[in-house]
Tab-separated table of C-alpha atoms in Angstrom:
chain	number	residue	atom	x	y	z
Z	1	MET	CA	23.633	20.310	-91.497
Z	2	THR	CA	23.074	23.938	-92.267
Z	3	GLU	CA	19.771	25.466	-92.129
Z	4	PRO	CA	18.661	28.138	-94.809
Z	5	MET	CA	18.880	31.916	-94.335
Z	6	LYS	CA	16.310	34.160	-94.931
Z	7	ILE	CA	17.291	37.028	-97.265
Z	8	ARG	CA	15.258	40.179	-97.628
Z	9	VAL	CA	16.056	43.125	-99.844
Z	10	THR	CA	14.256	46.126	-100.110
Z	11	LEU	CA	15.274	48.930	-103.093
Z	12	GLN	CA	15.205	52.756	-101.874
Z	13	GLY	CA	16.211	54.411	-105.057
Z	14	ASP	CA	19.640	52.924	-105.927
Z	15	VAL	CA	20.331	51.634	-102.289
Z	16	ALA	CA	19.476	48.136	-101.540
Z	17	ASP	CA	18.707	47.547	-97.966
Z	18	VAL	CA	19.555	43.795	-97.157
Z	19	ARG	CA	18.837	41.924	-93.991
Z	20	VAL	CA	19.319	38.558	-93.386
Z	21	LEU	CA	18.672	35.952	-90.720
Z	22	MET	CA	21.042	33.213	-90.238
Z	23	ALA	CA	20.455	30.137	-88.690
Z	24	HIS	CA	23.129	29.238	-86.089
Z	25	PRO	CA	23.757	28.270	-82.612
Z	26	MET	CA	26.572	30.159	-82.081
Z	27	GLU	CA	27.853	28.647	-79.132
Z	28	THR	CA	30.261	30.795	-77.247
Z	29	GLY	CA	32.518	28.170	-75.459
Z	30	GLN	CA	31.270	29.117	-71.960
Z	31	ARG	CA	27.991	27.634	-71.996
Z	32	LYS	CA	27.346	24.244	-69.834
Z	33	ASP	CA	25.141	22.170	-70.771
Z	34	ALA	CA	22.728	20.115	-68.283
Z	35	ALA	CA	25.564	17.440	-67.326
Z	36	GLY	CA	27.610	20.526	-66.377
Z	37	LYS	CA	30.067	19.569	-69.471
Z	38	ILE	CA	31.476	22.793	-71.561
Z	39	VAL	CA	29.360	23.245	-75.047
Z	40	PRO	CA	32.213	23.471	-77.504
Z	41	LEU	CA	32.913	26.999	-79.411
Z	42	HIS	CA	30.768	27.103	-82.733
Z	43	PHE	CA	29.888	30.503	-84.114
Z	44	ILE	CA	29.961	32.033	-87.576
Z	45	GLN	CA	33.604	33.333	-88.355
Z	46	THR	CA	33.169	34.929	-91.828
Z	47	ILE	CA	30.707	36.335	-93.763
Z	48	SER	CA	30.805	37.709	-97.043
Z	49	ALA	CA	28.288	39.433	-99.525
Z	50	GLN	CA	28.276	39.807	-103.116
Z	51	LEU	CA	25.926	41.881	-105.753
Z	52	ASN	CA	26.067	40.368	-109.024
Z	53	GLY	CA	29.271	38.394	-108.575
Z	54	LYS	CA	31.084	41.124	-106.858
Z	55	THR	CA	32.039	41.090	-103.474
Z	56	VAL	CA	30.628	44.195	-101.708
Z	57	PHE	CA	32.360	43.094	-98.419
Z	58	ASN	CA	33.620	40.292	-96.095
Z	59	ALA	CA	33.231	40.562	-92.292
Z	60	ASP	CA	35.046	38.566	-89.468
Z	61	VAL	CA	32.365	37.581	-86.791
Z	62	SER	CA	33.123	36.795	-83.193
Z	63	GLN	CA	31.469	34.176	-81.069
Z	64	ALA	CA	29.798	37.613	-79.046
Z	65	VAL	CA	27.173	37.746	-81.689
Z	66	SER	CA	23.963	36.045	-80.389
Z	67	ARG	CA	22.173	32.911	-81.383
Z	68	ASN	CA	20.295	32.995	-84.867
Z	69	PRO	CA	21.944	36.131	-85.740
Z	70	VAL	CA	20.352	39.376	-87.931
Z	71	PHE	CA	22.756	41.043	-90.138
Z	72	ALA	CA	21.797	44.057	-92.063
Z	73	PHE	CA	23.639	46.221	-94.385
Z	74	LYS	CA	23.051	48.872	-97.232
Z	75	VAL	CA	24.372	48.561	-100.578
Z	76	LYS	CA	24.487	51.214	-103.337
Z	77	GLY	CA	23.975	51.025	-107.242
Z	78	ALA	CA	21.367	48.050	-107.070
Z	79	LYS	CA	18.612	47.655	-109.560
Z	80	THR	CA	15.835	45.380	-109.847
Z	81	GLY	CA	17.161	41.867	-111.087
Z	82	ASP	CA	20.550	42.020	-109.342
Z	83	LYS	CA	21.412	38.889	-107.205
Z	84	VAL	CA	22.530	39.139	-103.669
Z	85	VAL	CA	24.420	35.928	-102.463
Z	86	ILE	CA	25.506	35.654	-99.099
Z	87	THR	CA	28.021	33.202	-97.563
Z	88	TRP	CA	29.082	32.303	-94.066
Z	89	THR	CA	31.524	30.212	-92.667
Z	90	ASP	CA	31.781	28.756	-89.027
Z	91	ASN	CA	34.918	27.691	-87.152
Z	92	LYS	CA	33.527	23.841	-87.706
Z	93	GLY	CA	34.413	24.381	-91.332
Z	94	GLU	CA	30.801	24.509	-92.134
Z	95	LYS	CA	29.549	26.770	-94.913
Z	96	ARG	CA	26.269	27.992	-96.306
Z	97	THR	CA	25.353	30.089	-99.269
Z	98	ASP	CA	21.980	31.164	-100.258
Z	99	GLU	CA	20.792	34.209	-102.649
Z	100	THR	CA	18.076	36.126	-103.404
Z	101	VAL	CA	16.967	38.588	-106.290
Z	102	VAL	CA	16.327	42.083	-105.752
Z	103	ARG	CA	13.148	43.052	-106.601
Z	104	ALA	CA	11.364	46.315	-107.156
Z	105	ALA	CA	10.275	48.807	-104.675
Z	106	GLY	CA	6.739	47.661	-103.137
Z	107	SER	CA	6.306	44.368	-104.681
W	1	MET	CA	3.654	76.252	-56.053
W	2	ARG	CA	0.886	76.861	-58.623
W	3	VAL	CA	3.263	76.619	-61.366
W	4	ALA	CA	4.579	73.326	-59.921
W	5	LEU	CA	0.978	71.633	-59.488
W	6	VAL	CA	-0.086	72.743	-63.045
W	7	VAL	CA	3.165	70.756	-64.534
W	8	GLY	CA	2.372	67.943	-62.195
W	9	LEU	CA	-1.255	67.564	-63.845
W	10	VAL	CA	-0.085	68.055	-67.276
W	11	ALA	CA	2.663	65.370	-66.897
W	12	ALA	CA	0.202	62.829	-65.186
W	13	VAL	CA	-2.067	62.821	-67.629
W	14	PRO	CA	-0.144	61.344	-70.602
W	15	TRP	CA	0.788	58.829	-67.849
W	16	LEU	CA	-2.654	57.673	-67.048
W	17	GLN	CA	-3.406	57.166	-70.325
W	18	ALA	CA	-0.175	55.025	-70.811
W	19	ALA	CA	-0.474	53.134	-67.572
W	20	ALA	CA	-2.711	50.629	-69.157
W	21	GLN	CA	0.362	49.424	-71.514
W	22	SER	CA	3.672	49.457	-69.789
W	23	VAL	CA	4.448	52.022	-67.310
W	24	ASP	CA	8.117	51.503	-66.361
W	25	PRO	CA	11.023	52.211	-68.300
W	26	THR	CA	12.380	49.047	-68.480
W	27	ALA	CA	9.591	47.866	-70.240
W	28	ALA	CA	9.320	50.791	-72.919
W	29	GLU	CA	12.700	50.002	-73.712
W	30	PHE	CA	12.032	46.665	-74.468
W	31	ASP	CA	9.182	47.691	-76.820
W	32	LYS	CA	11.887	49.649	-78.485
W	33	PHE	CA	13.609	46.852	-79.061
W	34	ARG	CA	11.002	44.609	-80.147
W	35	ALA	CA	9.743	47.148	-82.767
W	36	VAL	CA	13.240	46.978	-84.122
W	37	LEU	CA	13.375	42.989	-83.892
W	38	GLU	CA	10.139	42.475	-85.632
W	39	LYS	CA	10.808	42.908	-88.754
W	40	ASP	CA	13.956	40.643	-88.566
W	41	ASN	CA	12.142	37.848	-86.068
W	42	PRO	CA	14.070	35.083	-85.910
W	43	ALA	CA	11.057	32.991	-85.606
W	44	GLU	CA	10.806	33.020	-89.325
W	45	LEU	CA	13.672	30.980	-89.669
W	46	PHE	CA	11.651	28.117	-87.642
W	47	GLU	CA	8.558	28.992	-90.136
W	48	ALA	CA	10.781	28.149	-93.176
W	49	LYS	CA	11.808	24.998	-91.405
W	50	GLY	CA	8.069	24.392	-90.457
W	51	GLU	CA	6.959	24.923	-94.080
W	52	HIS	CA	9.650	22.553	-95.274
W	53	LEU	CA	8.324	19.992	-92.909
W	54	TRP	CA	4.532	20.658	-93.993
W	55	ARG	CA	5.629	19.772	-97.545
W	56	THR	CA	7.741	16.957	-96.865
W	57	PRO	CA	6.608	13.226	-96.611
W	58	GLY	CA	7.563	12.305	-93.067
W	59	GLY	CA	6.119	9.800	-90.453
W	60	PRO	CA	5.793	6.139	-90.523
W	61	LYS	CA	3.249	6.528	-93.220
W	62	LYS	CA	5.378	8.522	-95.566
W	63	ALA	CA	3.025	11.280	-96.057
W	64	SER	CA	3.474	15.244	-96.136
W	65	LEU	CA	0.710	17.126	-93.944
W	66	GLU	CA	-0.545	18.839	-97.062
W	67	LYS	CA	-3.898	17.232	-97.012
W	68	CYS	CA	-4.090	18.563	-93.089
W	69	ASP	CA	-7.717	20.493	-92.542
W	70	LEU	CA	-6.608	23.572	-90.498
W	71	GLY	CA	-10.696	24.115	-90.961
W	72	LEU	CA	-10.349	25.983	-94.237
W	73	GLY	CA	-10.505	22.926	-96.205
W	74	PRO	CA	-7.470	20.254	-96.648
W	75	GLY	CA	-4.190	21.999	-97.409
W	76	MET	CA	-5.368	25.451	-96.659
W	77	VAL	CA	-2.965	27.258	-94.513
W	78	LYS	CA	-3.361	30.989	-95.442
W	79	GLY	CA	-5.526	32.731	-92.809
W	80	ALA	CA	-6.235	29.240	-91.049
W	81	TYR	CA	-4.519	30.134	-87.701
W	82	ALA	CA	-6.389	32.865	-86.983
W	83	GLN	CA	-9.815	31.218	-87.013
W	84	MET	CA	-8.497	28.834	-84.605
W	85	PRO	CA	-9.389	27.373	-82.111
W	86	ARG	CA	-12.438	26.199	-83.327
W	87	TYR	CA	-14.871	22.916	-83.920
W	88	PHE	CA	-13.626	20.315	-85.819
W	89	ALA	CA	-16.327	17.696	-86.877
W	90	ASP	CA	-13.990	14.665	-87.739
W	91	VAL	CA	-13.025	14.449	-84.244
W	92	ASP	CA	-15.962	16.116	-82.869
W	93	ARG	CA	-14.112	18.565	-80.537
W	94	VAL	CA	-12.756	22.113	-80.376
W	95	MET	CA	-9.266	22.296	-81.288
W	96	ASP	CA	-6.363	25.029	-81.183
W	97	ALA	CA	-3.775	25.114	-84.104
W	98	GLU	CA	-1.045	22.782	-82.336
W	99	ALA	CA	-3.563	20.185	-81.211
W	100	ARG	CA	-4.803	20.380	-84.911
W	101	ILE	CA	-1.624	20.011	-86.166
W	102	VAL	CA	-0.864	16.975	-83.704
W	103	HIS	CA	-3.916	15.531	-84.834
W	104	CYS	CA	-2.866	15.595	-88.531
W	105	MET	CA	0.699	14.101	-87.901
W	106	ILE	CA	-1.073	11.366	-85.949
W	107	SER	CA	-3.669	10.474	-88.865
W	108	LEU	CA	-1.881	11.331	-91.882
W	109	GLN	CA	1.326	10.466	-90.828
W	110	GLY	CA	1.100	7.827	-88.474
W	111	PHE	CA	2.854	9.143	-85.421
W	112	SER	CA	1.758	8.426	-81.921
W	113	TYR	CA	0.244	10.853	-79.472
W	114	ALA	CA	2.797	9.386	-76.926
W	115	GLU	CA	5.835	9.900	-78.908
W	116	LEU	CA	4.631	13.637	-79.714
W	117	ALA	CA	3.713	14.181	-76.291
W	118	LYS	CA	6.601	12.707	-74.775
W	119	ALA	CA	9.040	15.836	-74.797
W	120	PRO	CA	6.902	18.365	-76.820
W	121	PHE	CA	8.318	21.490	-75.942
W	122	SER	CA	11.543	23.363	-77.352
W	123	ASN	CA	14.951	23.951	-75.437
W	124	GLU	CA	18.127	25.389	-76.785
W	125	VAL	CA	19.349	21.997	-78.961
W	126	ARG	CA	15.884	20.729	-80.141
W	127	THR	CA	12.864	22.423	-81.572
W	128	PRO	CA	9.974	19.685	-81.683
W	129	ASP	CA	8.255	19.353	-85.107
W	130	PRO	CA	4.882	20.804	-83.837
W	131	VAL	CA	6.470	23.796	-82.638
W	132	SER	CA	8.014	24.656	-85.810
W	133	LEU	CA	4.724	23.398	-87.722
W	134	VAL	CA	2.558	25.836	-85.590
W	135	ALA	CA	5.381	28.898	-86.201
W	136	TYR	CA	4.642	28.227	-89.915
W	137	VAL	CA	1.034	27.803	-89.981
W	138	ALA	CA	0.721	31.161	-87.451
W	139	GLY	CA	3.164	33.211	-89.829
W	140	GLN	CA	0.384	32.297	-92.620
W	141	SER	CA	-2.208	34.380	-90.685
W	142	ARG	CA	0.062	37.493	-90.637
W	143	GLY	CA	-1.957	40.666	-90.573
W	144	GLU	CA	-5.455	38.524	-90.369
W	145	LYS	CA	-8.151	39.399	-87.987
W	146	LEU	CA	-8.698	37.017	-85.206
W	147	ALA	CA	-11.889	35.267	-85.631
W	148	PRO	CA	-12.126	32.054	-83.499
W	149	GLY	CA	-15.048	29.728	-83.528
W	150	ARG	CA	-17.440	30.979	-81.374
W	151	SER	CA	-20.977	29.577	-82.949
W	152	HIS	CA	-20.984	25.867	-82.852
W	153	PRO	CA	-22.292	24.622	-79.300
W	154	LYS	CA	-18.936	22.822	-78.693
W	155	GLU	CA	-17.326	26.399	-79.173
W	156	LEU	CA	-19.430	27.826	-76.791
W	157	ALA	CA	-18.876	25.102	-74.381
W	158	ALA	CA	-15.034	25.620	-74.918
W	159	TYR	CA	-15.254	29.214	-74.312
W	160	ASN	CA	-16.907	28.466	-71.103
W	161	ASN	CA	-14.787	26.019	-69.944
W	162	GLY	CA	-11.700	27.759	-70.703
W	163	LYS	CA	-13.562	30.875	-68.515
W	164	ALA	CA	-13.897	28.258	-65.553
W	165	VAL	CA	-10.338	27.069	-65.807
W	166	PHE	CA	-8.975	30.726	-65.996
W	167	PHE	CA	-10.656	31.682	-62.910
W	168	TYR	CA	-10.077	28.252	-61.143
W	169	ARG	CA	-8.208	28.776	-57.846
W	170	ALA	CA	-6.858	25.810	-56.078
W	171	GLY	CA	-2.829	24.615	-55.542
W	172	SER	CA	-0.789	25.158	-52.739
W	173	PHE	CA	-0.701	29.077	-53.592
W	174	ASP	CA	-4.587	29.517	-53.979
W	175	PHE	CA	-3.903	30.650	-57.370
W	176	SER	CA	-5.675	31.030	-60.556
W	177	CYS	CA	-4.892	32.608	-64.028
W	178	ALA	CA	-6.773	35.489	-62.991
W	179	SER	CA	-4.412	36.052	-60.017
W	180	CYS	CA	-2.100	37.365	-62.428
W	181	HIS	CA	-3.893	38.162	-65.575
W	182	GLY	CA	-7.375	39.146	-64.297
W	183	VAL	CA	-6.487	42.558	-63.035
W	184	ASP	CA	-5.228	45.855	-64.585
W	185	ASN	CA	-1.674	47.139	-64.199
W	186	GLN	CA	0.095	44.000	-62.232
W	187	ARG	CA	3.614	43.104	-62.457
W	188	ILE	CA	5.829	40.296	-61.461
W	189	ARG	CA	9.516	42.227	-61.027
W	190	THR	CA	9.846	44.577	-63.934
W	191	GLN	CA	7.234	42.379	-65.840
W	192	PRO	CA	3.928	43.790	-66.490
W	193	LEU	CA	1.159	41.085	-66.449
W	194	PRO	CA	-1.831	42.004	-69.097
W	195	ASN	CA	-5.297	41.438	-68.118
W	196	PHE	CA	-6.470	38.817	-70.076
W	197	THR	CA	-10.356	39.779	-69.309
W	198	LYS	CA	-9.893	43.082	-71.326
W	199	PRO	CA	-10.062	42.730	-75.186
W	200	ASP	CA	-6.959	44.702	-75.946
W	201	GLN	CA	-4.781	43.407	-73.398
W	202	ALA	CA	-6.116	39.667	-74.235
W	203	LEU	CA	-4.531	40.192	-77.674
W	204	ALA	CA	-0.977	39.895	-75.616
W	205	ALA	CA	-1.797	36.076	-75.017
W	206	VAL	CA	-2.254	35.408	-78.512
W	207	GLN	CA	0.413	37.407	-80.195
W	208	GLY	CA	3.065	36.589	-78.143
W	209	TRP	CA	3.202	32.483	-78.511
W	210	PRO	CA	4.183	31.281	-80.889
W	211	GLY	CA	7.081	33.296	-80.597
W	212	TYR	CA	10.693	33.684	-80.529
W	213	ARG	CA	12.437	33.823	-77.030
W	214	MET	CA	15.978	35.846	-76.828
W	215	THR	CA	16.730	34.048	-73.551
W	216	GLY	CA	18.255	30.626	-75.188
W	217	GLY	CA	17.370	31.668	-78.799
W	218	VAL	CA	14.206	29.042	-78.820
W	219	VAL	CA	10.816	29.334	-80.289
W	220	HIS	CA	7.958	28.307	-77.854
W	221	SER	CA	4.629	27.719	-78.637
W	222	LEU	CA	1.316	28.485	-76.807
W	223	GLN	CA	0.944	24.891	-75.729
W	224	TRP	CA	4.169	25.354	-73.740
W	225	ARG	CA	3.078	28.829	-72.438
W	226	LEU	CA	0.050	27.714	-70.941
W	227	ASN	CA	1.676	24.572	-69.922
W	228	ASP	CA	4.044	26.892	-67.945
W	229	CYS	CA	1.213	29.112	-66.219
W	230	PHE	CA	0.432	25.674	-64.648
W	231	ARG	CA	3.406	24.923	-63.398
W	232	GLN	CA	4.112	28.300	-61.922
W	233	GLN	CA	0.494	27.909	-60.029
W	234	ARG	CA	1.721	24.544	-58.746
W	235	PHE	CA	-0.798	22.766	-60.474
W	236	PRO	CA	-0.460	19.606	-62.059
W	237	ARG	CA	0.787	19.278	-65.552
W	238	PRO	CA	-1.873	19.591	-67.816
W	239	GLU	CA	-1.935	17.175	-70.805
W	240	TYR	CA	0.001	18.327	-73.871
W	241	ALA	CA	-2.837	18.984	-76.983
W	242	SER	CA	-5.708	18.391	-74.661
W	243	GLU	CA	-9.276	19.942	-74.584
W	244	THR	CA	-8.644	21.715	-71.639
W	245	LEU	CA	-5.728	24.022	-73.028
W	246	SER	CA	-7.900	24.053	-76.363
W	247	ALA	CA	-10.740	25.336	-74.162
W	248	LEU	CA	-8.331	28.136	-72.149
W	249	MET	CA	-6.999	29.358	-75.676
W	250	THR	CA	-10.505	29.327	-76.812
W	251	TYR	CA	-11.150	31.707	-74.174
W	252	LEU	CA	-8.124	33.931	-74.532
W	253	THR	CA	-8.664	34.240	-77.939
W	254	VAL	CA	-12.174	35.110	-78.121
W	255	ASN	CA	-11.460	38.070	-75.748
W	256	ALA	CA	-9.113	39.060	-78.087
W	257	SER	CA	-11.211	38.663	-81.444
W	258	GLY	CA	-11.672	40.877	-84.195
W	259	GLN	CA	-7.977	42.178	-83.568
W	260	VAL	CA	-5.220	42.039	-86.191
W	261	TYR	CA	-2.842	39.098	-85.932
W	262	LYS	CA	1.060	40.029	-86.524
W	263	GLY	CA	2.336	36.403	-86.722
W	264	PRO	CA	4.676	34.625	-84.498
W	265	GLY	CA	6.130	37.061	-81.620
W	266	ILE	CA	9.291	37.959	-80.143
W	267	LYS	CA	9.757	37.922	-76.506
W	268	ARG	CA	12.817	38.886	-74.117
């Protein structure tokens, strides 16, 4: 089961500063549990971001990223009311999509 | 020679001013790191989880916690954390936030204390519900001034008991909380230790936990932290959500009162 992301967007002019918190164990496949058995690899593999339905980027992510990662980027040409959609998929085929609406600066 | 001396003095002054907070460069670097991460503290993920738990019917009685009284009336969460620990007439004792949440889970949702106290602390694979809930409740007091109860006779008694626990020396190391946290400018390895008897440094006791610990990526509560202090002192394990821990939290929070609470912390 996946848990919701936390997406925060702040608008500076026409640049949206998007910061995303993702809940994910991000297991490296190197760690051992209390019984000494290796905890299997489990990590986010791809992240994609859309602004009003248009993909602004796709990212390939490795298991070197920390647990519950923070992901931040800036998009030009954003305005109040725009929809930001973030999707991640992991190596177990799990997928999570969350969205938010760009609000006016200072609100 | 004279020039060198003047330079030495000038350089020493800011160092002295900074001495109360973090002297060593490792800590200073970590403070920078923390300042960046405070904006995107993964503890918020646990706050969201806690909020969901708060609103969702659960437990044997299939009830939500929305009728839980955190001191400002049933269901009032905003700002409640900053005013705890406080006296609760229904149980006739002082309770800290987590103890109160546990009380509500027992009285409203029908959980048993034994069940909740069995494994009350977080690890890498499991975050107990009271920990997520306390993160949520704490997050709802972001930016509020700390104003724990300090007028009711039981609140005053809790402060005095907490102070007694803080200074109580015992165990195989003849340790007290004050051995580490009652003196200025102490450290363990590279970790500077705040002096909780001073108001500005006592804030560190309240601000850190509940908080996100980057080692392991887990959220821990203040109950866990104080439990760990007892372990480090080689004391018997304190009872989860007990009056003793509420008293110790009362002492620490009253020392820090009047200062602004920034919400769940972030720790290395």
